[in-house]
CSV table of C-alpha atoms in Angstrom, one decimal:
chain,number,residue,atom,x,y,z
A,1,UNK,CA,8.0,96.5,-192.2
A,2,UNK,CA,6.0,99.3,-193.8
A,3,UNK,CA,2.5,97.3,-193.9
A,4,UNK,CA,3.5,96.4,-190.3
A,5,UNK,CA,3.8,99.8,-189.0
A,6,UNK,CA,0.7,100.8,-191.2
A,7,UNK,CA,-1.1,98.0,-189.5
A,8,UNK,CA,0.0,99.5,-186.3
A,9,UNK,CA,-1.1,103.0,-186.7
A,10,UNK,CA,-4.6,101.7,-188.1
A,11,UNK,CA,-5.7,99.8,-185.2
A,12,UNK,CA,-4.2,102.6,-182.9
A,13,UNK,CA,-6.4,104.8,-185.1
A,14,UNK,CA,-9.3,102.4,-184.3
A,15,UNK,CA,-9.0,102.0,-180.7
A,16,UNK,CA,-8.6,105.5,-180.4
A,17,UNK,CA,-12.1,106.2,-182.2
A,18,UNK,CA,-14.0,103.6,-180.3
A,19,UNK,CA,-12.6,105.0,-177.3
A,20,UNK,CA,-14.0,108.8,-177.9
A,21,UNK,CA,-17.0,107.5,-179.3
A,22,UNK,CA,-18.0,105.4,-176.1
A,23,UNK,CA,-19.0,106.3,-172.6
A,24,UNK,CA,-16.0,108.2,-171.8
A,25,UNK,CA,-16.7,110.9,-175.0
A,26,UNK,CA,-18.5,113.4,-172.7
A,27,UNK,CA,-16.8,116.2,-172.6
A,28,UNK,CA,-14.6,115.3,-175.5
A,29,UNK,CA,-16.5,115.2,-179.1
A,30,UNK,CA,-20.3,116.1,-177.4
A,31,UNK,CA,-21.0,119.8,-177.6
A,32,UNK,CA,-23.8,121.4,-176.1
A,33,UNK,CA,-25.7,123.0,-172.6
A,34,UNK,CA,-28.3,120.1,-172.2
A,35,UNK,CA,-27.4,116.8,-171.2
A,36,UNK,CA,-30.3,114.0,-171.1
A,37,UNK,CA,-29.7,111.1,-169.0
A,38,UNK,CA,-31.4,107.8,-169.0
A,39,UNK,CA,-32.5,105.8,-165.6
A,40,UNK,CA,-34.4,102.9,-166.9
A,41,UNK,CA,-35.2,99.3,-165.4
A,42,UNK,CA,-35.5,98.2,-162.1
A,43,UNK,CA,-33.3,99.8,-159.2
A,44,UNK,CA,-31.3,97.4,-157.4
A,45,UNK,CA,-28.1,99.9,-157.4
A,46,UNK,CA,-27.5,103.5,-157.9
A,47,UNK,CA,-23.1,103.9,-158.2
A,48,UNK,CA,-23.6,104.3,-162.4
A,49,UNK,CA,-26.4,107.0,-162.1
A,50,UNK,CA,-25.0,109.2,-159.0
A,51,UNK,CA,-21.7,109.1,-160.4
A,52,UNK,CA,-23.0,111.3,-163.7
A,53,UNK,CA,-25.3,113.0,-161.7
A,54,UNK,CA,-22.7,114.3,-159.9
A,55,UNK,CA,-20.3,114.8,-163.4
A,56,UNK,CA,-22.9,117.2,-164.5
A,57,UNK,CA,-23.4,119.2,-161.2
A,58,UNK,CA,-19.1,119.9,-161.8
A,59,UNK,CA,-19.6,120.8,-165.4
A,60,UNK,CA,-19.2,124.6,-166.3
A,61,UNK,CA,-21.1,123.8,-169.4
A,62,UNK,CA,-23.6,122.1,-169.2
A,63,UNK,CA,-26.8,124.4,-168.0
A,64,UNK,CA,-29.8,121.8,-167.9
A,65,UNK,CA,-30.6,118.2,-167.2
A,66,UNK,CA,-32.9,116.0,-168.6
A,67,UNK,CA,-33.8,112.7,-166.9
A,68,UNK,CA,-35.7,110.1,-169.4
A,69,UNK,CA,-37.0,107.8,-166.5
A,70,UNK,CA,-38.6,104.3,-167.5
A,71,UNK,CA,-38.6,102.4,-164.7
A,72,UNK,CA,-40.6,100.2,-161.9
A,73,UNK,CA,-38.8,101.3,-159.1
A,74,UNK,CA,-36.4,99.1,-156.9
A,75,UNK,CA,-34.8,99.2,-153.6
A,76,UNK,CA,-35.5,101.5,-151.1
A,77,UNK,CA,-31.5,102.6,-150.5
A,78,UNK,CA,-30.6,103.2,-153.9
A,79,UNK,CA,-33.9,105.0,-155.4
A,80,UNK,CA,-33.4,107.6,-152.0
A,81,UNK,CA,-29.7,107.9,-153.1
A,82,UNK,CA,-30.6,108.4,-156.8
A,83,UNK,CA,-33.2,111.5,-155.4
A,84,UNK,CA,-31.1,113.4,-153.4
A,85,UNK,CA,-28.2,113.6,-156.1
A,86,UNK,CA,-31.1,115.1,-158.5
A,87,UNK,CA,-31.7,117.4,-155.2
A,88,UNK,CA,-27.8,118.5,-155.4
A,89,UNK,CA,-28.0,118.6,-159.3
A,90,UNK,CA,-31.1,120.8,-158.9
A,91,UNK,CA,-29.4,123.6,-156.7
A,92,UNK,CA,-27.3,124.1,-160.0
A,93,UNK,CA,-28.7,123.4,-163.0
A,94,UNK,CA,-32.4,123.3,-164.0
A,95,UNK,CA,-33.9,119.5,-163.9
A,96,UNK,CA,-36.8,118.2,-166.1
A,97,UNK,CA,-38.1,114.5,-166.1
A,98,UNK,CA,-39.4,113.0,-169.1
A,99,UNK,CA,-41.5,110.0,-168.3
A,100,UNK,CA,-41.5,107.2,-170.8
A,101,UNK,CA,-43.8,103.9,-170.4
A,102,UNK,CA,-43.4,103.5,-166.7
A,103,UNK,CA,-41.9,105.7,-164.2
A,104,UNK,CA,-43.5,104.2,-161.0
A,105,UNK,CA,-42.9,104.1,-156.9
A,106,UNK,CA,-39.3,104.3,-156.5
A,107,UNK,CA,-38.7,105.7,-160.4
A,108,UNK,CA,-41.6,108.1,-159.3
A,109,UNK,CA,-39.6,109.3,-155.7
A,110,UNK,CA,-36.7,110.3,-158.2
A,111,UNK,CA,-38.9,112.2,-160.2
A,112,UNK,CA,-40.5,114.2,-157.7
A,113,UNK,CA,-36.7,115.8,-157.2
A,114,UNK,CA,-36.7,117.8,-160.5
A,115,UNK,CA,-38.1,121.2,-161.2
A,116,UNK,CA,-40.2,120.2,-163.8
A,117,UNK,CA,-41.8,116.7,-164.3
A,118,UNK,CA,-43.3,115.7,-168.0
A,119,UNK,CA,-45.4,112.2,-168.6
A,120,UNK,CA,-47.1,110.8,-171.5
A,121,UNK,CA,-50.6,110.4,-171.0
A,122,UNK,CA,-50.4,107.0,-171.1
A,123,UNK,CA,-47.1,106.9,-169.0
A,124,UNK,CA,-48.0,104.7,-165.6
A,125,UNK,CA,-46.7,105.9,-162.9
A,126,UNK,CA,-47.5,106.8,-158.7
A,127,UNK,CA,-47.2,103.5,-157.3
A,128,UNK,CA,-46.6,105.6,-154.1
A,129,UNK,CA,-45.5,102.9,-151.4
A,130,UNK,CA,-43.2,100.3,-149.9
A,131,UNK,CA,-43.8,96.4,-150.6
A,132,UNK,CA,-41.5,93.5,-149.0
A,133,UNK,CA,-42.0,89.7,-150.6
A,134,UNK,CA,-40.4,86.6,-149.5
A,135,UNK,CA,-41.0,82.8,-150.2
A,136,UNK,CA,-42.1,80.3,-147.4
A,137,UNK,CA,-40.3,76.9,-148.1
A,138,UNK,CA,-41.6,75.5,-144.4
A,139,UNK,CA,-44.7,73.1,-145.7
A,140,UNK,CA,-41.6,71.8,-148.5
A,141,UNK,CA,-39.2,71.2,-145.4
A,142,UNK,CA,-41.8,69.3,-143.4
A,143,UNK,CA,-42.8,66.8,-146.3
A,144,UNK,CA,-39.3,66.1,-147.1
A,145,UNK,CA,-38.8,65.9,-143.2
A,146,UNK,CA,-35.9,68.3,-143.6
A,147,UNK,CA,-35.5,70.2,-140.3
A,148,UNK,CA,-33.5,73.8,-140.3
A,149,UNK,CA,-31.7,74.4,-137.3
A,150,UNK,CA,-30.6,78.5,-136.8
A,151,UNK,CA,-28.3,79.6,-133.7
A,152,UNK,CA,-28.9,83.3,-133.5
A,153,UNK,CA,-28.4,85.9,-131.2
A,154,UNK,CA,-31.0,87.5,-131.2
A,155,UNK,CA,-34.9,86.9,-131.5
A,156,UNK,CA,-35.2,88.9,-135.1
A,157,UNK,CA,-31.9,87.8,-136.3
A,158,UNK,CA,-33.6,85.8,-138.6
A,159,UNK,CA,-37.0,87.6,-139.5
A,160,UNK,CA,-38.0,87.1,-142.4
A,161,UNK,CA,-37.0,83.2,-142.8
A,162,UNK,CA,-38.3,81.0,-145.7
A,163,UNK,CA,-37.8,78.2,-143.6
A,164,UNK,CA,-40.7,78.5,-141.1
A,165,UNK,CA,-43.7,80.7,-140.5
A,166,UNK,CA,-43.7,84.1,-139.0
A,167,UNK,CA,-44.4,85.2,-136.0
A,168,UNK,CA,-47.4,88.0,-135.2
A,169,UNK,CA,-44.4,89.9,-133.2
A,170,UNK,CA,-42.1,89.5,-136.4
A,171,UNK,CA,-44.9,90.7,-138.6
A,172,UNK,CA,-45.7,93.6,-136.3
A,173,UNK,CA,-41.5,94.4,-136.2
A,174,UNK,CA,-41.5,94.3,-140.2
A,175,UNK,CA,-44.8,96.3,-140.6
A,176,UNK,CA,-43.3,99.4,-138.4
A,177,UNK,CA,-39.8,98.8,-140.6
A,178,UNK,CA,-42.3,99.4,-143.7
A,179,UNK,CA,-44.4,102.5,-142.2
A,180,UNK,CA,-41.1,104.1,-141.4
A,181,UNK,CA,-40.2,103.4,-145.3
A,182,UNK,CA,-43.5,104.5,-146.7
A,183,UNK,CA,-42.9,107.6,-144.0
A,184,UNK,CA,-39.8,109.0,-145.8
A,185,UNK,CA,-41.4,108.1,-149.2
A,186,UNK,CA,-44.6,110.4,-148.7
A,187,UNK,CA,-42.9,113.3,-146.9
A,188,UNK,CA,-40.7,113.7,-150.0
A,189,UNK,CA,-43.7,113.6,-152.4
A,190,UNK,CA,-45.1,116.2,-150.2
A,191,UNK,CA,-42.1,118.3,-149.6
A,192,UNK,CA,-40.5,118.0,-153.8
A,193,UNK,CA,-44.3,118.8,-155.2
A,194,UNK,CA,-45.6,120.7,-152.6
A,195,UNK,CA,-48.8,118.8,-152.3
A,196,UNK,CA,-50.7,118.4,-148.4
A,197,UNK,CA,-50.1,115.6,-146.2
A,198,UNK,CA,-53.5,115.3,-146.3
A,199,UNK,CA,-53.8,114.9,-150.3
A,200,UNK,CA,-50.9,112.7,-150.1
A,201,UNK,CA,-52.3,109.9,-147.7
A,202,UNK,CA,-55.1,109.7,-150.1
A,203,UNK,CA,-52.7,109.3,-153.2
A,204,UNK,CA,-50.2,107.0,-151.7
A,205,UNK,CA,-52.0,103.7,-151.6
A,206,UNK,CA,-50.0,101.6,-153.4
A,207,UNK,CA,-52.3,103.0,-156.5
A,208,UNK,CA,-51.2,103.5,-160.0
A,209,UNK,CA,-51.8,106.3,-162.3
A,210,UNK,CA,-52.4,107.0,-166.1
A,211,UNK,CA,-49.9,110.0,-166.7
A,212,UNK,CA,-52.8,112.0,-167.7
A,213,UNK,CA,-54.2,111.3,-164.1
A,214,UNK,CA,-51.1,112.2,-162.6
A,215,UNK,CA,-51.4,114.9,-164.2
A,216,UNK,CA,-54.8,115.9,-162.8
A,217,UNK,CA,-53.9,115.5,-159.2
A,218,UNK,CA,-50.7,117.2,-159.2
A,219,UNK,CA,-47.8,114.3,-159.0
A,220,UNK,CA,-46.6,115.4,-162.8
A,221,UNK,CA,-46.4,119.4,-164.4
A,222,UNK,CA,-47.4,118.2,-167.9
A,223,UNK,CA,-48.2,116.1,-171.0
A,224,UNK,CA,-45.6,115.8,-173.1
A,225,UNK,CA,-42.7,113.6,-175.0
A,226,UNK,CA,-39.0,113.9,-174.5
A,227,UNK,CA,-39.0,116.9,-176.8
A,228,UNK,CA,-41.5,119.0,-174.7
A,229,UNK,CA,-39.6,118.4,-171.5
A,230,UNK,CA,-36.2,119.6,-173.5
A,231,UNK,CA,-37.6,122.5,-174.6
A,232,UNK,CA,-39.2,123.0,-171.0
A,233,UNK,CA,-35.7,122.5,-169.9
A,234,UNK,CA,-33.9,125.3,-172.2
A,235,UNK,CA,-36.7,128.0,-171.0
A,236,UNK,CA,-35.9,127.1,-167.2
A,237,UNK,CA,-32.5,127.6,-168.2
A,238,UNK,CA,-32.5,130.7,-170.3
A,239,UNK,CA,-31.4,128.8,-173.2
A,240,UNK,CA,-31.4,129.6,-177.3
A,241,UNK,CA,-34.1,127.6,-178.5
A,242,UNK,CA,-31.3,126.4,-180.8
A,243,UNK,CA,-28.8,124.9,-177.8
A,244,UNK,CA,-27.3,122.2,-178.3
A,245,UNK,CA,-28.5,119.0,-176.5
A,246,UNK,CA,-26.1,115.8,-175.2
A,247,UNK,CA,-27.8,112.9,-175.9
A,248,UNK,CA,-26.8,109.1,-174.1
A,249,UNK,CA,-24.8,106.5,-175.7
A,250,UNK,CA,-26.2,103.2,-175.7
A,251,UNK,CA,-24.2,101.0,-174.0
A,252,UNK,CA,-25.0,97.1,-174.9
A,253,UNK,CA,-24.8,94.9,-171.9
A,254,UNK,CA,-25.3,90.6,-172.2
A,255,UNK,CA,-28.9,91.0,-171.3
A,256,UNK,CA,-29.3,93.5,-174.3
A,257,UNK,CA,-27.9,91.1,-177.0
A,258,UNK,CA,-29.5,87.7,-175.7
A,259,UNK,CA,-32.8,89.8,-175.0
A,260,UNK,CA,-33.4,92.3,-177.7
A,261,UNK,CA,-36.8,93.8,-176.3
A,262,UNK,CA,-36.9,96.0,-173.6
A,263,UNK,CA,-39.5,94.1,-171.9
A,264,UNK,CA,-38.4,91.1,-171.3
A,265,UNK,CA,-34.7,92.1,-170.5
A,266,UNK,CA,-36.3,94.4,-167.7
A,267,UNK,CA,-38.0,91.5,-166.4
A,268,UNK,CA,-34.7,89.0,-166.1
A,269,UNK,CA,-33.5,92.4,-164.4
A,270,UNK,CA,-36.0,92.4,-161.9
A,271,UNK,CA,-36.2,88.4,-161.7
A,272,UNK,CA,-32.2,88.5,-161.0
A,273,UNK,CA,-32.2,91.7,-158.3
A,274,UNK,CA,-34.8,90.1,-156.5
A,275,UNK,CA,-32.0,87.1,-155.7
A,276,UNK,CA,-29.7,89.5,-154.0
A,277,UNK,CA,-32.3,88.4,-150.9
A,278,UNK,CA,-35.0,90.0,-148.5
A,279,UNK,CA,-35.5,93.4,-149.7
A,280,UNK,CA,-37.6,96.5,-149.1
A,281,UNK,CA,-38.3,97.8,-152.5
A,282,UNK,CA,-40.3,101.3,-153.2
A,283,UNK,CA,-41.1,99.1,-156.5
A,284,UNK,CA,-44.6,98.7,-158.5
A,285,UNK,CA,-45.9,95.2,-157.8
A,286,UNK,CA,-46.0,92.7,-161.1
C-alpha cells in the first residue's frame, strides 16, 4: 500500500514537471522582459505563430520581442496573417528580427513588420515576389488514352488543371491574380521600411540577396547574430542590459526524430505543403 501510494505521488510528481517544463511553462517557471520566438520552415499555416504573437501583445511583462526567422517563405494567406500580428505586436512592444540562414519572400514580408531587422551577412534573403507551380499530366493522359471529363459552372472553375493545357485567357486571368499578390507584397516592403516605390520595383524581381546586400540597399538595419538583435531589442525597450530573456522550448515533432538535420526535414516540409494543392506562395524558388 505504501510503495503504491509512493508510486502514485512520483509519477504525479513527474507529470507535473514535464507539464511546466513544456510549451505551456510561459508564464509559469520563465522569468524575464524579452521573449524570442522562432518562425522557421516553410509557411503553409500561421494558427501556432499568431496565437503567441498575440499571447505576448497581452502580457504585462514582457517588454520586447525577438523573432529568430529561418525560413523560405510559403503561402501567400498565412505569411500576410503572420505580418500584421507582428504589426499589432509592434504597437506594444518593441520588435527585432534576427535573421538566421534564410529568411526569404514570404519569411522576408514578416520581417519587414518589426522595428528593427538584423541578418547575418551571409543570411539569404529578399526573394521579393509571388510564384505559382503546377504539374501538367495531359501528354501522360493522352498515351494512356485516359480522357478526363470536368462539368463545371463556370469557364475558370477549373484553372489551373493538370489534366489539360492552359488557355492564353487562363494564363492572362492567373497572371493578374499574381500582379495583385506581388501588389500587396511590394506596397508593404515599401510602407514597413520606408523605401520608394520606385527603389522597390527595381528590388522586387524575384532576386535574392546576401544579408550583407540587404543590408546595403536598405531591406535589413544591420549585421548581426541573435545576440546583437537582443541587445538591439533591450535598448528599443529601455531595458537593463542585464534583463532577463525567454528563450523557446524545442518542441520535437515526427519529422524532427526521423529527420535529425534541419535541412532535409525543411524540405519533406515543403515537399508535403506543396500537396495541399494549387497554391500562390510568396516562397523562394528551389
Amino acid at each position: 500500500m505504501i510503495v503504491g501510494v509512493v508510486f502514485f505521488f512520483i509519477i504525479g510528481g513527474l507529470t507535473i514537471f514535464l507539464f511546466l517544463s513544456g510549451s505551456h511553462s510561459k508564464g509559469l517557471l520563465d522569468f524575464g522582459e524579452i521573449e524570442v520566438i522562432k518562425i522557421e520552415g516553410p509557411i503553409f499555416d500561421s494558427l501556432h505563430t499568431i496565437k503567441e504573437l498575440h499571447r505576448l501583445q497581452k502580457s504585462n511583462s514582457i517588454k520586447a520581442v525577438v523573432l529568430r526567422i529561418d525560413s523560405p517563405g510559403g503561402a501567400v494567406a498565412p505569411s500576410q496573417e503572420i505580418y500584421e500580428e507582428v504589426k499589432k505586436l509592434k504597437a506594444v512592444k518593441k520588435v527585432v528580427v534576427s535573421m538566421g540562414t534564410m529568411a526569404a519572400s514570404g519569411g522576408y514580408y514578416i520581417a519587414c513588420a518589426a522595428d528593427k531587422i538584423l541578418a547575418q551577412p551571409g543570411t539569404i534573403t529578399g526573394s521579393i515576389g509571388v510564384i505559382m507551380e503546377s504539374f501538367g499530366f495531359q501528354n501522360w493522359l493522352e498515351k494512356s488514352q485516359l480522357e478526363n471529363r470536368v462539368l463545371k459552372s463556370g469557364m475558370l472553375k477549373d484553372v489551373g488543371s493538370p489534366f489539360r493545357s492552359m488557355t492564353p485567357e487562363e494564363q492572362a486571368y492567373l497572371q493578374s491574380v499574381i500582379d495583385n499578390m506581388y501588389g500587396q507584397f511590394t506596397e508593404a516592403v515599401s510602407q514597413s521600411r520606408n523605401i520608394s516605390p520606385e527603389k522597390i520595383k527595381i528590388l522586387s524581381d524575384g532576386r535574392v540577396f546576401t544579408g550583407e546586400q540587404a543590408y546595403e540597399t536598405g531591406l535589413v538595419d544591420g549585421l548581426g547574430t541573435i545576440y546583437d538583435a537582443i541587445n538591439e531589442a533591450k535598448k528599443l525597450a529601455g531595458l537593463a542590459a542585464d534583463a532577463g530573456v525567454i528563450w523557446p522550448h524545442e518542441e520535437k515533432g515526427v519529422l524532427d526524430f526521423l529527420f535529425p538535420t534541419s535541412s532535409v526535414k525543411s524540405k519533406i516540409e515543403n515537399f508535403l505543403g506543396n500537396f495541399k494543392g494549387f497554391q500562390l506562395l510568396y516562397m523562394i524558388s528551389y
